[in-house]
Amino acid sequence: MRVFFQFLILGVSGLLLAGCDAASDQRAADNRGFVFCGPGQPNTFNPQLTDGGLTADTLSSQLYDRLLRLNPETYQPEAMLAKSWQVSDDGKTYTFSLRRGVAFHRSVQFTPSRYLNADDVVFSFRRLINPRHPFHHISGGQYPWFDSMNFAGLVTSVKALDTYRVQFTLSRPDVSFLSTLATNFSVILSKEYANQLLEAGTPEKLDTYPVGTGPFALAEYQPRELIRLRRHWQYWQGPAPMEQVVFDVSTRGTGTLAKMLTGECDVLASPVASQLPVVVGDERFSLSSQTGMNVAFIALNTRHPALSEVAVRQAINLAIDRGALLSSVYYGTGAPATSLLPPMSWAYDPNRKTQYDPKLAAALLAKAGYRHGFSVDLTVPLKPTAFNPSPRKTAELIQADLGEIGIDVDIIPEKTVNRTSIRQGDDSHDMVLTGWVADNGDPDTFLRPLLTCNAKFTGWNISNWCNRFFDQTLNQAIATDKIAKRKALYQEAQTILDRRMPVIPLAHGIQHQVRDASLTGLTMTPFGADSFADVSRER
C-alpha cells in the first residue's frame, strides 16, 4: 500500500531529489541537507519490531534515543536519556535517573504537552514483555531481536519510582543488560502519543507515523522512493546543523554507485568491495572503513541424518577454503573467522586458527559412514550484506569445496529464512548460509541469540542445536562482572562450539562507507549508522 506522511516543511520540497536543474537550487540543497543512499526498504519505523535492516541500522539513531548509548571508542554503555543509574548488590535491580527537558517530536499527528518522563520508559518496555499490554499485539506482536535473547524472560518488571526514575527488575543477574539497553532496538516511545492513538482507534500509527526524541523527525515517506527527515529544533543536545536528510530507497534507474558518481547521493552506505576501486583516489569522495562486529557462517541443521554426526560437521569445516573466499568474495577486505566472535570482541581468542585440510575431511566422512558422500541443500540469501558481499558466489565456492570430498550441494536461493517454520520444528532446510551483526559490544550478543537452547524456540537457532553445558557456560558468564572470568568462560563456550561444530564460521566483513568530501561529522560504528546530529557541510 502506498503511504504518505504529510508534514509542513517550509521550502524543502524537491531540493534533494535527483533532477534539480537550477544551480542556485542545488547550492541551497547542499547547504540544507544531504542524500543518503543505501540498501533496504523499511517495513516499519519502530526498530522494536525488526531484527535489523534500514530501520534498526540507520533510522533508529535519527528518530529515537535510548536510555544508554554505546561509547564510539570503547563500545561500553554510557549515559543518554538516563543521566545515571544504580545496580543492586545482587545484580538484579537497575534504577535509572532520567534527564529533564527532553522534548518529543511535534507533527500534524501529535503535539506533546510534556517532556519525556518515566511513564514513557515504562510504556516502551512493558509493551515488549507483557502480552496483555494494549500495544503488545499491535503491528503483528513480534519483537524478533528481543525474542532472540528472551528479553521477556529476563525482565520481570518495569516501574516508575517517580516522574524521573525508572526501575527494572531482572529474573537473574545479567551484566550484559546495560549493553542491551544501549542498542538501536531499545528505543523510547511516547506514552502520551500512544494513548492519543489508542483513543482514536489507530494504535498502529505508533509504528508507521513515528514520534521519538531523536535529532530528526519523519517528514515524508514515499515507499520505494524516499524517506525525508526534518531537523528536530527542540533536540535536547541542540538542533542538528542539517535541516533535513533524504534517504534514497528507490530501486529504479541507475545503481547507488552511479548515483554517487553523478552527485545524486552524498553518502553511499555499505558499498560492496568490488566497487571500492572506483572511488578510491577520487578527491570528490572520502572512504571510511572499519572491521565490523559481524560474522558470516553456515548453520548446519543438526537434525539432518548426515549433519547430525559431529564428524561430518567437522569434515565440512575442514573442506572449506577460506582463503579462496576472502580473495574471490571479499577482495582481501575481510578476515577469516576462527569463531563466531570477531577480532574486535574483547573475548576473541587470537590463538584460534582455521584449518583447510580436504584429505582429513574425506577421512572423517569415511569414518562417519559416508565414504561415498551424500546430498544436501544450501539455502542462500539473495542480497549482499556487511558480513557477506556476495552470498551467491560464496555458495558456489562452498559447493565446489564440498564436492571435492563427495558432498553434493544443491544451492537454494531464498530471500529470507523462514524463522517461524524453524520455531515450529520444520526441518526442511539442511544448511543455511547466513550471518550476524552484533548490536552491542558484549560477546553474549553473538552466542546466546544464535545457539542457546531457548533460541531454538525463537527461530534464530537455525542449527536446531541444544547443549546444556554451552548454555550453562553463557549463564555463568553474564552472572559475573569480572572481565577476566567472563573472557575465560566465553572462550570455554567457543571450545564447545569447536568440538560440536553446529555452525561453520567463514569470515568477518569490513564495513565501508563512501561520502562526499564536503560532509563532516559523519561517523561509523560497528553496530549501524551513528546519529547525524553533528553532520555538516564545508565548501
Coordinates of C-alpha atoms in Angstrom, one line a residue:
M1 CA 0.0 0.0 0.0
R2 CA 1.3 3.5 -0.9
V3 CA 1.5 5.6 2.3
F4 CA 2.4 9.3 2.6
F5 CA 3.3 11.1 5.7
Q6 CA 2.4 14.8 5.3
F7 CA 4.1 17.4 7.4
L8 CA 4.5 21.2 6.9
I9 CA 8.1 21.8 5.9
L10 CA 9.0 25.3 4.8
G11 CA 10.6 25.4 1.3
V12 CA 12.2 22.0 1.2
S13 CA 10.1 20.2 -1.4
G14 CA 12.3 18.7 -4.1
L15 CA 15.5 20.3 -3.2
L16 CA 17.3 17.0 -2.5
L17 CA 15.8 14.9 -5.2
A18 CA 17.7 14.0 -8.4
G19 CA 17.0 16.3 -11.2
C20 CA 17.4 19.8 -9.6
D21 CA 18.4 21.8 -12.7
A22 CA 19.0 25.2 -11.3
A23 CA 22.4 25.8 -9.8
S24 CA 21.0 28.0 -7.1
D25 CA 18.6 25.3 -6.1
Q26 CA 21.4 22.8 -5.9
R27 CA 23.5 25.1 -3.7
A28 CA 20.6 25.6 -1.4
A29 CA 20.1 21.8 -1.2
D30 CA 23.8 21.3 -0.4
N31 CA 23.7 23.8 2.4
R32 CA 20.4 22.5 3.9
G33 CA 20.8 18.7 3.9
F34 CA 22.2 15.6 2.3
V35 CA 21.1 12.4 0.5
F36 CA 21.8 9.1 2.0
C37 CA 21.8 6.1 -0.4
G38 CA 21.8 2.5 1.0
P39 CA 20.1 -0.8 0.6
G40 CA 16.8 -1.8 2.1
Q41 CA 13.2 -0.7 2.5
P42 CA 11.6 -0.1 5.9
N43 CA 8.7 -2.4 6.9
T44 CA 8.1 -0.2 10.0
F45 CA 9.7 2.8 11.6
N46 CA 9.8 1.2 15.0
P47 CA 13.1 -0.8 15.5
Q48 CA 11.5 -2.8 18.3
L49 CA 9.6 -4.7 15.6
T50 CA 12.7 -5.6 13.5
D51 CA 15.8 -7.7 13.7
G52 CA 17.9 -5.4 11.5
G53 CA 17.8 -3.5 8.2
L54 CA 17.4 0.2 7.5
T55 CA 15.1 0.9 10.4
A56 CA 17.3 -0.5 13.1
D57 CA 20.7 0.1 11.5
T58 CA 20.2 3.7 10.3
L59 CA 16.9 5.3 11.0
S60 CA 16.7 4.4 14.7
S61 CA 19.6 6.7 15.7
Q62 CA 18.0 9.6 13.9
L63 CA 14.4 9.3 15.1
Y64 CA 14.8 7.9 18.6
D65 CA 17.0 8.0 21.7
R66 CA 17.7 5.2 24.2
L67 CA 18.4 5.2 27.9
L68 CA 22.0 4.5 27.2
R69 CA 24.3 4.6 24.1
L70 CA 27.5 2.8 23.2
N71 CA 30.7 4.7 23.5
P72 CA 32.1 5.0 20.0
E73 CA 35.6 4.1 21.1
T74 CA 35.2 1.6 23.9
Y75 CA 31.8 0.2 22.9
Q76 CA 30.8 0.3 26.6
P77 CA 27.4 1.7 27.7
E78 CA 27.2 5.4 28.7
A79 CA 24.6 7.9 29.6
M80 CA 22.0 9.1 27.1
L81 CA 18.4 9.7 28.2
A82 CA 19.4 8.2 31.5
K83 CA 21.9 10.5 33.1
S84 CA 22.9 8.0 35.8
W85 CA 22.0 4.5 37.1
Q86 CA 22.5 2.2 40.1
V87 CA 22.7 -1.6 40.3
S88 CA 21.7 -3.6 43.3
D89 CA 24.2 -5.9 45.1
D90 CA 22.5 -9.0 43.7
G91 CA 22.7 -7.7 40.2
K92 CA 19.0 -8.0 39.6
T93 CA 17.7 -4.5 40.1
Y94 CA 18.6 -1.5 37.9
T95 CA 17.5 2.0 38.8
F96 CA 17.8 4.8 36.2
S97 CA 17.6 8.6 36.7
L98 CA 16.3 10.4 33.6
R99 CA 17.3 13.7 32.1
R100 CA 14.8 16.5 32.3
G101 CA 13.7 18.7 29.5
V102 CA 13.8 16.1 26.7
A103 CA 11.2 17.0 24.1
F104 CA 9.4 14.7 21.8
H105 CA 8.8 15.5 18.1
R106 CA 5.9 17.7 17.0
S107 CA 3.9 16.9 13.9
V108 CA 0.5 17.3 12.3
Q109 CA -0.3 14.0 14.0
F110 CA 0.8 14.9 17.5
T111 CA 1.6 17.9 19.7
P112 CA 3.2 16.8 23.0
S113 CA 2.1 18.5 26.2
R114 CA 5.0 17.5 28.3
Y115 CA 8.6 16.4 28.3
L116 CA 9.8 12.8 28.4
N117 CA 9.4 11.1 31.8
A118 CA 9.4 7.7 33.5
D119 CA 6.0 6.8 32.1
D120 CA 7.4 6.8 28.6
V121 CA 10.2 4.4 29.5
V122 CA 7.8 2.1 31.3
F123 CA 5.4 2.1 28.4
S124 CA 8.2 1.3 25.9
F125 CA 9.4 -1.8 27.7
R126 CA 6.2 -3.1 29.1
R127 CA 4.9 -3.3 25.5
L128 CA 7.7 -5.8 24.9
I129 CA 7.3 -8.1 27.9
N130 CA 3.6 -8.0 28.7
P131 CA 1.2 -10.0 26.4
R132 CA -1.7 -8.2 28.0
H133 CA -0.4 -4.7 27.2
P134 CA -2.7 -2.8 24.9
F135 CA 0.1 -2.3 22.3
H136 CA 1.8 -5.7 22.6
H137 CA -0.1 -7.3 19.7
I138 CA -0.3 -4.2 17.6
S139 CA 1.7 -4.4 14.2
G140 CA 1.9 -8.1 14.5
G141 CA 3.1 -8.5 18.1
Q142 CA 6.5 -9.8 17.1
Y143 CA 9.7 -8.4 18.6
P144 CA 12.4 -10.6 16.9
W145 CA 15.5 -9.1 18.4
F146 CA 14.2 -9.1 21.9
D147 CA 12.7 -12.5 21.4
S148 CA 16.1 -13.9 20.3
M149 CA 17.5 -13.1 23.7
N150 CA 14.4 -14.0 25.7
F151 CA 14.1 -10.4 26.9
A152 CA 10.6 -11.1 28.3
G153 CA 12.0 -13.9 30.4
L154 CA 14.8 -11.7 31.7
V155 CA 12.9 -8.6 32.7
T156 CA 10.2 -9.4 35.3
S157 CA 9.0 -5.8 35.9
V158 CA 9.5 -2.2 34.8
K159 CA 8.1 0.5 37.1
A160 CA 8.2 4.2 37.6
L161 CA 9.5 5.2 41.1
D162 CA 8.7 8.8 40.5
T163 CA 8.5 11.2 37.5
Y164 CA 12.1 10.8 36.6
R165 CA 13.2 7.4 38.0
V166 CA 12.6 4.0 36.5
Q167 CA 13.4 0.6 38.0
F168 CA 14.0 -2.6 36.1
T169 CA 13.9 -6.0 38.0
L170 CA 15.5 -9.0 36.3
S171 CA 14.9 -12.7 36.9
R172 CA 18.6 -13.3 37.1
P173 CA 21.9 -11.3 37.2
D174 CA 22.9 -10.2 33.7
V175 CA 25.9 -7.9 33.3
S176 CA 25.1 -7.5 29.6
F177 CA 21.8 -5.8 30.4
L178 CA 23.2 -2.3 30.2
S179 CA 24.6 -3.1 26.7
T180 CA 21.1 -4.4 25.7
L181 CA 19.6 -1.0 26.7
A182 CA 22.2 0.8 24.6
T183 CA 21.2 -1.0 21.3
N184 CA 19.3 0.7 18.5
F185 CA 16.4 -1.6 19.3
S186 CA 15.8 -0.3 22.8
V187 CA 14.2 3.0 21.8
I188 CA 11.9 5.1 24.0
L189 CA 8.4 5.9 22.6
S190 CA 5.9 8.5 23.7
K191 CA 3.1 7.1 26.0
E192 CA 1.1 10.3 25.5
Y193 CA 1.2 9.8 21.7
A194 CA 0.3 6.1 22.1
N195 CA -2.7 7.0 24.4
Q196 CA -3.9 9.5 21.8
L197 CA -3.7 6.9 19.0
L198 CA -5.5 4.3 21.1
E199 CA -8.4 6.6 21.8
A200 CA -8.6 7.4 18.1
G201 CA -8.7 3.8 17.2
T202 CA -5.5 3.9 15.2
P203 CA -2.8 2.4 17.5
E204 CA -0.8 1.0 14.6
K205 CA 0.2 4.6 13.7
L206 CA 2.6 4.4 16.6
D207 CA 4.9 2.3 14.4
T208 CA 4.2 3.9 11.0
Y209 CA 4.0 7.6 12.0
P210 CA 6.9 7.6 14.5
V211 CA 7.4 10.1 17.3
G212 CA 10.6 10.0 19.2
T213 CA 13.1 12.3 20.8
G214 CA 15.9 11.9 18.3
P215 CA 17.7 14.7 16.3
F216 CA 15.4 14.3 13.3
A217 CA 11.7 13.6 12.8
L218 CA 9.9 11.9 9.9
A219 CA 8.7 14.4 7.4
E220 CA 7.7 12.4 4.4
Y221 CA 7.7 8.8 3.2
Q222 CA 7.1 7.6 -0.3
P223 CA 7.6 3.8 -0.4
R224 CA 10.2 2.6 -2.8
E225 CA 11.2 6.2 -3.5
L226 CA 12.4 8.3 -0.5
I227 CA 12.3 9.0 3.2
R228 CA 12.7 12.6 4.3
L229 CA 13.6 13.6 7.8
R230 CA 13.5 17.1 9.2
R231 CA 15.5 18.7 11.9
H232 CA 14.1 18.4 15.5
W233 CA 14.6 22.0 16.7
Q234 CA 14.0 21.1 20.3
Y235 CA 16.5 18.3 20.4
W236 CA 17.9 18.0 23.9
Q237 CA 21.5 18.1 22.7
G238 CA 20.8 21.1 20.5
P239 CA 19.4 21.2 16.9
A240 CA 21.4 19.5 14.2
P241 CA 23.3 21.7 11.6
M242 CA 21.5 20.0 8.7
E243 CA 17.9 21.0 8.1
Q244 CA 17.0 17.7 6.5
V245 CA 18.2 14.3 5.4
V246 CA 16.8 12.3 2.5
F247 CA 17.1 8.6 2.2
D248 CA 17.0 7.4 -1.4
V249 CA 15.3 4.0 -1.2
S250 CA 14.3 3.8 -4.9
T251 CA 15.1 0.7 -6.8
R252 CA 14.6 2.0 -10.3
G253 CA 17.1 3.8 -12.5
T254 CA 20.8 3.6 -12.1
G255 CA 22.5 1.9 -9.1
T256 CA 23.7 3.6 -6.0
L257 CA 27.3 3.8 -7.1
A258 CA 26.3 5.5 -10.3
K259 CA 24.2 8.0 -8.3
M260 CA 27.2 8.7 -6.0
L261 CA 29.4 9.4 -9.1
T262 CA 26.8 11.8 -10.6
G263 CA 26.2 13.6 -7.3
E264 CA 22.7 12.3 -6.7
C265 CA 23.9 10.7 -3.5
D266 CA 26.1 12.3 -0.8
V267 CA 26.6 9.1 1.2
L268 CA 26.8 5.6 0.0
A269 CA 26.3 3.1 2.8
S270 CA 27.8 -0.4 2.6
P271 CA 29.3 -0.4 -0.9
V272 CA 30.4 -3.8 -2.0
A273 CA 34.2 -4.5 -2.1
S274 CA 34.3 -4.6 -5.9
Q275 CA 33.0 -1.0 -6.1
L276 CA 35.8 0.5 -3.9
P277 CA 38.4 0.9 -6.7
V278 CA 36.1 3.3 -8.5
V279 CA 36.0 5.8 -5.7
V280 CA 39.5 5.3 -4.2
G281 CA 41.7 8.2 -5.2
D282 CA 38.8 10.4 -6.3
E283 CA 39.2 13.7 -4.5
R284 CA 35.4 14.2 -4.5
F285 CA 34.9 11.3 -2.1
S286 CA 36.1 10.1 1.3
L287 CA 36.1 6.4 2.1
S288 CA 35.8 5.2 5.6
S289 CA 36.4 1.6 6.6
Q290 CA 36.5 -0.4 9.8
T291 CA 36.4 -4.0 10.9
G292 CA 32.8 -4.9 11.6
M293 CA 31.3 -6.7 14.6
N294 CA 29.9 -9.3 12.3
V295 CA 30.4 -12.9 11.1
A296 CA 29.3 -14.9 8.1
F297 CA 28.7 -18.6 8.8
I298 CA 26.9 -21.7 7.7
A299 CA 24.2 -23.1 10.0
L300 CA 24.0 -26.9 9.9
N301 CA 20.7 -28.5 10.7
T302 CA 21.8 -31.0 13.4
R303 CA 18.5 -32.9 12.9
H304 CA 19.6 -33.9 9.3
P305 CA 20.6 -37.6 9.2
A306 CA 24.2 -36.9 8.0
L307 CA 24.6 -33.5 9.6
S308 CA 23.7 -34.9 13.0
E309 CA 27.1 -36.6 13.0
V310 CA 29.8 -34.4 14.6
A311 CA 32.5 -35.9 12.4
V312 CA 30.5 -34.9 9.3
R313 CA 30.2 -31.3 10.6
Q314 CA 33.9 -31.3 11.3
A315 CA 34.6 -32.5 7.8
I316 CA 32.6 -29.7 6.2
N317 CA 34.6 -27.2 8.3
L318 CA 37.9 -28.7 7.1
A319 CA 36.8 -28.8 3.5
I320 CA 36.1 -25.1 3.1
D321 CA 38.9 -22.9 1.7
R322 CA 38.5 -19.6 3.5
G323 CA 41.5 -18.1 1.7
A324 CA 39.7 -18.5 -1.6
L325 CA 36.6 -16.9 -0.1
L326 CA 38.5 -13.9 1.1
S327 CA 40.1 -13.5 -2.3
S328 CA 37.2 -14.0 -4.5
V329 CA 34.3 -12.7 -2.4
Y330 CA 35.8 -10.1 -0.1
Y331 CA 38.6 -9.0 -2.4
G332 CA 41.0 -9.0 0.5
T333 CA 38.9 -6.8 2.7
G334 CA 37.7 -9.5 5.1
A335 CA 39.2 -11.6 7.8
P336 CA 39.0 -15.4 8.2
A337 CA 36.7 -16.4 11.0
T338 CA 38.2 -18.7 13.6
S339 CA 35.0 -18.5 15.7
L340 CA 31.7 -16.5 15.8
L341 CA 33.4 -13.7 17.7
P342 CA 35.3 -11.2 15.6
P343 CA 38.7 -9.8 16.3
M344 CA 37.2 -6.6 17.7
S345 CA 35.5 -8.5 20.6
W346 CA 37.2 -8.4 23.9
A347 CA 36.6 -12.1 24.3
Y348 CA 38.2 -13.0 21.0
D349 CA 41.0 -15.6 21.3
P350 CA 43.8 -14.8 18.9
N351 CA 45.3 -18.2 19.3
R352 CA 42.5 -20.0 17.5
K353 CA 43.3 -21.0 13.9
T354 CA 41.4 -22.2 10.9
Q355 CA 42.4 -25.3 9.1
Y356 CA 41.9 -26.3 5.5
D357 CA 42.5 -30.0 5.0
P358 CA 40.4 -31.7 2.4
K359 CA 42.2 -35.1 2.9
L360 CA 41.4 -35.1 6.6
A361 CA 37.8 -34.0 5.8
A362 CA 37.4 -37.0 3.5
A363 CA 38.8 -39.3 6.1
L364 CA 36.3 -38.0 8.7
L365 CA 33.4 -38.6 6.3
A366 CA 34.5 -42.2 5.7
K367 CA 34.8 -42.7 9.4
A368 CA 31.3 -41.4 9.9
G369 CA 30.0 -43.9 7.3
Y370 CA 29.8 -41.5 4.3
R371 CA 32.7 -42.7 2.2
H372 CA 30.7 -42.0 -0.9
G373 CA 29.3 -38.8 0.3
F374 CA 25.7 -37.5 0.4
S375 CA 23.5 -34.7 -0.9
V376 CA 22.4 -31.6 1.0
D377 CA 20.6 -28.3 0.2
L378 CA 22.3 -25.0 0.9
T379 CA 19.8 -22.1 1.4
V380 CA 21.4 -18.8 0.2
P381 CA 20.1 -15.2 0.6
L382 CA 20.0 -13.0 -2.4
K383 CA 21.2 -9.7 -1.1
P384 CA 24.7 -8.7 -0.2
T385 CA 25.4 -7.7 3.4
A386 CA 28.2 -6.3 5.5
F387 CA 29.3 -9.8 6.5
N388 CA 28.9 -11.3 3.0
P389 CA 29.2 -9.1 0.0
S390 CA 28.3 -11.9 -2.5
P391 CA 26.3 -14.7 -1.0
R392 CA 25.7 -16.5 -4.3
K393 CA 29.4 -16.5 -5.1
T394 CA 30.2 -17.7 -1.6
A395 CA 27.7 -20.6 -2.0
E396 CA 29.3 -21.6 -5.3
L397 CA 32.8 -21.8 -3.8
I398 CA 31.4 -23.8 -0.9
Q399 CA 29.6 -26.1 -3.4
A400 CA 32.9 -26.7 -5.2
D401 CA 34.9 -27.3 -2.0
L402 CA 32.4 -29.8 -0.6
G403 CA 32.1 -31.5 -4.0
E404 CA 35.8 -32.4 -3.7
I405 CA 35.0 -34.6 -0.7
G406 CA 31.9 -36.2 -2.2
I407 CA 29.2 -33.9 -0.7
D408 CA 26.7 -32.9 -3.4
V409 CA 25.4 -29.4 -2.6
D410 CA 22.2 -28.0 -4.2
I411 CA 22.0 -24.2 -3.9
I412 CA 18.6 -22.9 -3.0
P413 CA 18.2 -19.1 -3.5
E414 CA 15.9 -17.6 -0.9
K415 CA 15.3 -14.0 0.2
T416 CA 14.9 -14.9 3.9
V417 CA 15.0 -17.9 6.2
N418 CA 11.5 -18.8 7.5
R419 CA 12.2 -18.5 11.2
T420 CA 8.6 -19.2 12.0
S421 CA 8.8 -22.6 10.4
I422 CA 12.1 -23.3 12.2
R423 CA 10.5 -22.2 15.5
Q424 CA 7.7 -24.7 14.9
G425 CA 10.2 -27.5 14.3
D426 CA 10.3 -27.5 10.5
D427 CA 13.4 -29.4 9.3
S428 CA 13.1 -28.7 5.6
H429 CA 16.4 -26.8 5.5
D430 CA 19.7 -28.7 5.5
M431 CA 22.4 -25.9 5.6
V432 CA 21.8 -22.2 5.6
L433 CA 24.4 -19.6 4.5
T434 CA 23.7 -16.7 6.9
G435 CA 25.5 -14.3 9.3
W436 CA 25.1 -12.0 12.2
V437 CA 25.8 -8.3 13.0
A438 CA 26.2 -7.5 16.7
D439 CA 24.1 -4.8 18.2
N440 CA 26.5 -4.1 21.1
G441 CA 30.0 -4.9 22.3
D442 CA 29.2 -7.7 24.6
P443 CA 30.2 -11.2 23.4
D444 CA 26.9 -12.6 24.7
T445 CA 25.1 -10.9 21.7
F446 CA 26.9 -13.3 19.3
L447 CA 26.4 -16.5 21.1
R448 CA 23.1 -16.5 23.1
P449 CA 20.7 -15.4 20.3
L450 CA 22.1 -17.9 17.8
L451 CA 22.9 -21.1 19.6
T452 CA 21.3 -21.5 23.0
C453 CA 18.5 -24.0 23.7
N454 CA 16.0 -21.2 24.1
A455 CA 17.0 -19.7 20.8
K456 CA 15.5 -22.8 19.1
F457 CA 12.1 -21.6 20.1
T458 CA 12.6 -18.1 18.8
G459 CA 13.6 -19.3 15.3
W460 CA 17.1 -17.9 15.5
N461 CA 18.9 -21.2 16.3
I462 CA 18.8 -22.4 12.7
S463 CA 21.0 -25.3 13.6
N464 CA 18.4 -26.8 15.9
W465 CA 21.2 -27.4 18.3
C466 CA 21.0 -27.5 22.1
N467 CA 23.8 -28.1 24.5
R468 CA 23.2 -27.6 28.2
F469 CA 26.9 -27.2 29.0
F470 CA 27.1 -24.4 26.5
D471 CA 24.1 -22.7 27.9
Q472 CA 25.4 -23.1 31.5
T473 CA 28.7 -21.5 30.5
L474 CA 27.0 -18.5 29.0
N475 CA 24.8 -18.1 32.0
Q476 CA 27.9 -18.1 34.3
A477 CA 29.5 -15.5 32.0
I478 CA 26.7 -13.0 32.4
A479 CA 26.4 -13.6 36.2
T480 CA 29.8 -12.0 37.0
D481 CA 31.2 -8.6 36.3
K482 CA 34.8 -9.8 36.4
I483 CA 36.1 -9.4 32.9
A484 CA 38.9 -12.0 33.2
K485 CA 36.4 -14.6 34.4
R486 CA 33.9 -13.7 31.7
K487 CA 36.6 -13.9 29.0
A488 CA 37.6 -17.4 30.2
L489 CA 34.0 -18.6 30.2
Y490 CA 33.4 -17.2 26.6
Q491 CA 36.5 -19.0 25.4
E492 CA 35.3 -22.2 27.0
A493 CA 32.0 -21.7 25.2
Q494 CA 33.9 -21.3 21.9
T495 CA 35.8 -24.5 22.6
I496 CA 32.4 -26.3 23.0
L497 CA 31.4 -25.0 19.6
D498 CA 34.8 -26.1 18.1
R499 CA 34.1 -29.6 19.3
R500 CA 30.5 -29.9 18.3
M501 CA 30.5 -27.6 15.3
P502 CA 26.8 -26.7 14.8
V503 CA 27.9 -23.7 12.7
I504 CA 30.8 -23.2 10.4
P505 CA 32.3 -19.7 10.8
L506 CA 33.5 -18.3 7.5
A507 CA 34.7 -14.7 7.6
H508 CA 34.3 -11.3 9.2
G509 CA 33.4 -8.5 6.8
I510 CA 34.9 -5.0 6.8
Q511 CA 32.4 -2.1 6.7
H512 CA 32.8 0.6 4.2
Q513 CA 31.1 4.0 3.7
V514 CA 31.7 6.5 0.9
R515 CA 30.7 10.1 1.4
D516 CA 31.0 13.4 -0.4
A517 CA 34.3 15.0 0.8
S518 CA 32.4 18.2 1.8
L519 CA 30.5 16.4 4.6
T520 CA 31.9 16.3 8.1
G521 CA 30.7 14.8 11.3
L522 CA 29.6 11.5 9.7
T523 CA 30.9 8.6 11.8
M524 CA 30.7 4.9 11.5
T525 CA 30.1 2.3 14.2
P526 CA 30.2 -1.5 14.1
F527 CA 26.5 -1.6 15.1
G528 CA 24.9 0.6 12.4
A529 CA 24.9 4.3 11.5
D530 CA 25.5 6.7 14.2
S531 CA 23.4 9.8 14.8
F532 CA 23.5 12.5 12.1
A533 CA 23.2 15.2 14.8
D534 CA 26.7 16.6 14.1
V535 CA 26.8 16.2 10.3
S536 CA 27.5 19.5 8.4
R537 CA 28.9 20.5 5.0
E538 CA 32.0 22.5 4.4
R539 CA 32.7 24.1 1.0

